[in-house]
Short mmCIF file of C-alpha atoms in Angstrom, two decimals:
data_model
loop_
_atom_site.label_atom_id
_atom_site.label_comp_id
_atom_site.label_asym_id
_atom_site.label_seq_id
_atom_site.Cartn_x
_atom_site.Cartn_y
_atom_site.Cartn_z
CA UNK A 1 7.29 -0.23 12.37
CA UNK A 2 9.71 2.67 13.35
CA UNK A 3 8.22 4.76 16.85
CA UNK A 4 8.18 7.66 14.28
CA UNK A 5 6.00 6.56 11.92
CA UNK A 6 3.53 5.10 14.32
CA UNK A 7 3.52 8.33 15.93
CA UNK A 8 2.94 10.10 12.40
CA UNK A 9 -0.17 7.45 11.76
CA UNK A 10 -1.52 7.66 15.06
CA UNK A 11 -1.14 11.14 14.76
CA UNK A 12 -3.45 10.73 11.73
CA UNK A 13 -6.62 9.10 12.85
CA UNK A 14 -9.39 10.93 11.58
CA UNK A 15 -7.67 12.34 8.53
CA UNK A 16 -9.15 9.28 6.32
CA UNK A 17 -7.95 6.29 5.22
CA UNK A 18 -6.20 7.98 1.53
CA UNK A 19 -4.09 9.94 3.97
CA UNK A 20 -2.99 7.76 6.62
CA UNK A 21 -1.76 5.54 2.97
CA UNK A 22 -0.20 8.51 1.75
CA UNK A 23 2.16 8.96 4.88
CA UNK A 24 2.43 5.17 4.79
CA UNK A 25 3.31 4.50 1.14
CA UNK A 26 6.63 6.72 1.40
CA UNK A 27 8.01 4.74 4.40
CA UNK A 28 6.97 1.46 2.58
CA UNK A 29 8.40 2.03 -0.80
CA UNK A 30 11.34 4.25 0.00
CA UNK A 31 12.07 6.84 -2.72
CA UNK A 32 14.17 7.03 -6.13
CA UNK A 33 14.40 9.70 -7.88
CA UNK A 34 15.98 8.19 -11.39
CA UNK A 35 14.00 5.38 -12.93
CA UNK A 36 15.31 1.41 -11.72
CA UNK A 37 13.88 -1.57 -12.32
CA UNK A 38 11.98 -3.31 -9.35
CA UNK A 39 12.76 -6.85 -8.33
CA UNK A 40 10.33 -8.27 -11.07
CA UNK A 41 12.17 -6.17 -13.51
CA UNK A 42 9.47 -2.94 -14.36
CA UNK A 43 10.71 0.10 -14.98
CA UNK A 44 9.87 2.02 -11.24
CA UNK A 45 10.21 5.89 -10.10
CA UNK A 46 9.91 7.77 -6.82
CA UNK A 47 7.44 5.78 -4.82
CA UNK A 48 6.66 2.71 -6.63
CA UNK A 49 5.68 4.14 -9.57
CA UNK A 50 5.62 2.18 -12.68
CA UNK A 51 3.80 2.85 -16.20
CA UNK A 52 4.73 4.02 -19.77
CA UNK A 53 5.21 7.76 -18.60
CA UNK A 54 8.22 7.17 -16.88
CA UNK A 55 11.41 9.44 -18.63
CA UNK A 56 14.54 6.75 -18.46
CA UNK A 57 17.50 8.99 -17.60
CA UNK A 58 15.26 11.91 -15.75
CA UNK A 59 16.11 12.77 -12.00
CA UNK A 60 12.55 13.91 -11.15
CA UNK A 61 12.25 16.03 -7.68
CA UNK A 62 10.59 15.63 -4.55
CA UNK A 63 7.76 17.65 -5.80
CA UNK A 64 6.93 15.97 -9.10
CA UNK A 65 7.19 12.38 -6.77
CA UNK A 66 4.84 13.65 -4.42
CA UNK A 67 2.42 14.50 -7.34
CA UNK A 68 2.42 11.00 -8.93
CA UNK A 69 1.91 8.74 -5.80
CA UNK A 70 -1.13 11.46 -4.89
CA UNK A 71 -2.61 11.04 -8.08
CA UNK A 72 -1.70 7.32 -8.15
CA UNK A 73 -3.35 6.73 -5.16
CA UNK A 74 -7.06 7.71 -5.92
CA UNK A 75 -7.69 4.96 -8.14
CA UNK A 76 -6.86 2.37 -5.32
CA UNK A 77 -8.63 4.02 -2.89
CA UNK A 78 -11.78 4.25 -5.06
CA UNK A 79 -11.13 0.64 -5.77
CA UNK A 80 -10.87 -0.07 -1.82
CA UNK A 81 -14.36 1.71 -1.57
CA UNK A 82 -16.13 -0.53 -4.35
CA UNK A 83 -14.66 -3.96 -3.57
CA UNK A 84 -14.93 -3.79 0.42
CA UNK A 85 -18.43 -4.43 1.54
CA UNK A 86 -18.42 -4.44 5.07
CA UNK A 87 -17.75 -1.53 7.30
CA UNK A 88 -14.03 -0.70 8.40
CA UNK A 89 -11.87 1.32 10.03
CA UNK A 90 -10.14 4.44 7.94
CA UNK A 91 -6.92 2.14 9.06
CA UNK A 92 -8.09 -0.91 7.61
CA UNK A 93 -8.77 0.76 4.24
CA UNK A 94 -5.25 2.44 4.67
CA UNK A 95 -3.34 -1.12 4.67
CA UNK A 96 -5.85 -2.07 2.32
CA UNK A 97 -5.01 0.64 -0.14
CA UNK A 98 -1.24 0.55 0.54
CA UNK A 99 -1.54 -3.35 0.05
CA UNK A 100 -3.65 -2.59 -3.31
CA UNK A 101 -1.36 0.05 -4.47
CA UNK A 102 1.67 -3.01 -4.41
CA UNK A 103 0.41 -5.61 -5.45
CA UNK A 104 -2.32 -4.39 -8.77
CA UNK A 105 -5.94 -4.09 -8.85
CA UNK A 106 -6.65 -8.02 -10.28
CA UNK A 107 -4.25 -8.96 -7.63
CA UNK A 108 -6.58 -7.17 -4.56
CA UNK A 109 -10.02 -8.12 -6.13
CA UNK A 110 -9.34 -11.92 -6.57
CA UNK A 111 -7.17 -12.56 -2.75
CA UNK A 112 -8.78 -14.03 0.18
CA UNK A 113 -8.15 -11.77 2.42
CA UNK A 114 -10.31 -9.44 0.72
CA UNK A 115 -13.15 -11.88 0.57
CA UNK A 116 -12.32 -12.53 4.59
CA UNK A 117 -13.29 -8.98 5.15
CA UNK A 118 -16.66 -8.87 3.02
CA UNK A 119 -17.09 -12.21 5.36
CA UNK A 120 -17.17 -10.42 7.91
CA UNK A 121 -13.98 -12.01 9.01
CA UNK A 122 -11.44 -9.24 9.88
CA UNK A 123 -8.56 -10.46 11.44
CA UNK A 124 -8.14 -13.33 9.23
CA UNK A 125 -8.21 -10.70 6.31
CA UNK A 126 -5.54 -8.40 7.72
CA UNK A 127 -3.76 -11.90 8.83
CA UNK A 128 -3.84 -12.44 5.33
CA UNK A 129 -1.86 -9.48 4.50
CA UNK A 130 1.46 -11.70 5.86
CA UNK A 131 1.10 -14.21 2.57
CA UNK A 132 1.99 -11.90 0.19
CA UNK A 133 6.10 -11.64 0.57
CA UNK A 134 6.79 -12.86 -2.91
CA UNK A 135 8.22 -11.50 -5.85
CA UNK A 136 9.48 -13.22 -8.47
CA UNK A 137 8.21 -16.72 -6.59
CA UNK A 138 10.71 -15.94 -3.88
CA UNK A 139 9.81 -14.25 -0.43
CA UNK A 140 11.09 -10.86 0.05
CA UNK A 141 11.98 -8.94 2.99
CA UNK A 142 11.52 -6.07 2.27
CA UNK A 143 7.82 -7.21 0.95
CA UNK A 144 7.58 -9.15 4.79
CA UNK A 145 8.61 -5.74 6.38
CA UNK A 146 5.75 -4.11 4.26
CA UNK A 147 3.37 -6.38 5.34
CA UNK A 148 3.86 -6.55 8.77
CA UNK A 149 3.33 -2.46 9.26
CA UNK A 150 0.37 -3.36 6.57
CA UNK A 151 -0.67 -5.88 9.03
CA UNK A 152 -0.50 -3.45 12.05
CA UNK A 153 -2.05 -1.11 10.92
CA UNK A 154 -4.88 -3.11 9.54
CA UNK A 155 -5.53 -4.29 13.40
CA UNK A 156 -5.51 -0.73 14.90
CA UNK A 157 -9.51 -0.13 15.88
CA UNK A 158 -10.16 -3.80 14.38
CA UNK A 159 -14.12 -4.47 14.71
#
């Protein structure tokens, strides 16, 4: 993780676990503005944005991006509320949602490193952030990159 952004999430704490993810998700993702298709071939915008109201062709702004991932991200956080059952830190909910937002709600709800954490069992869930580096059943690195800040940030405060 870059100094600056671990400055920008420390900076955070107490802000709550949808905005530490929201100053996360940028960094992780990176940005387009025109429509590309990920690595497992979806159509993708801005921050990892995928679904049938993407525009092939537009250039959308900074502003419009913005808007999508901050109305993306409420469902995932509401699902990050409902599925973990145990208390945790606003920066274990953060990875948790950032994780969540990448990978698809069926994806989050069935992994073991969500049932870890209802366990009780919290590093071994944020350890289990590190297994998911594939796309397309080959490991990624930009997905290992991802989950190592996940990872970090899932120990800060760890219980």
């Amino acid at each position: 993780m870059s100094p600056a952004l671990r400055k920008t999430l420390f900076g955070a704490a107490g802000t709550g676990a949808l905005a530490i993810a929201t100053l996360m998700i940028p960094e992780l993702e990176g940005v387009k503005f025109e429509p590309y298709r990920d690595v497992a071939g979806v159509l993708t915008v801005c921050y990892g944005h995928t679904g049938a109201d993407i525009v092939p062709g537009k250039r959308y702004t900074q502003a419009e991006c913005k808007a999508i991932l901050d109305k993306d991200l409420i469902p995932f956080e509401r699902l990050v509320n409902r599925s973990v059952k145990v208390p945790a830190t606003e920066y274990q909910k953060a990875a948790l949602n950032s994780f969540s937002y990448n990978v698809g709600v069926s994806a989050f709800e069935r992994s073991s490193l969500l049932r870890k954490l209802n366990a009780g069992d919290y590093a071994g869930a944020c350890d289990g952030l590190r297994q998911w580096i594939y796309a397309g059943g080959k490991p990624w690195k930009g997905l290992m990159n991802r989950r190592d800040i996940e990872h970090e940030v899932c120990t800060w405060g760890q219980k």
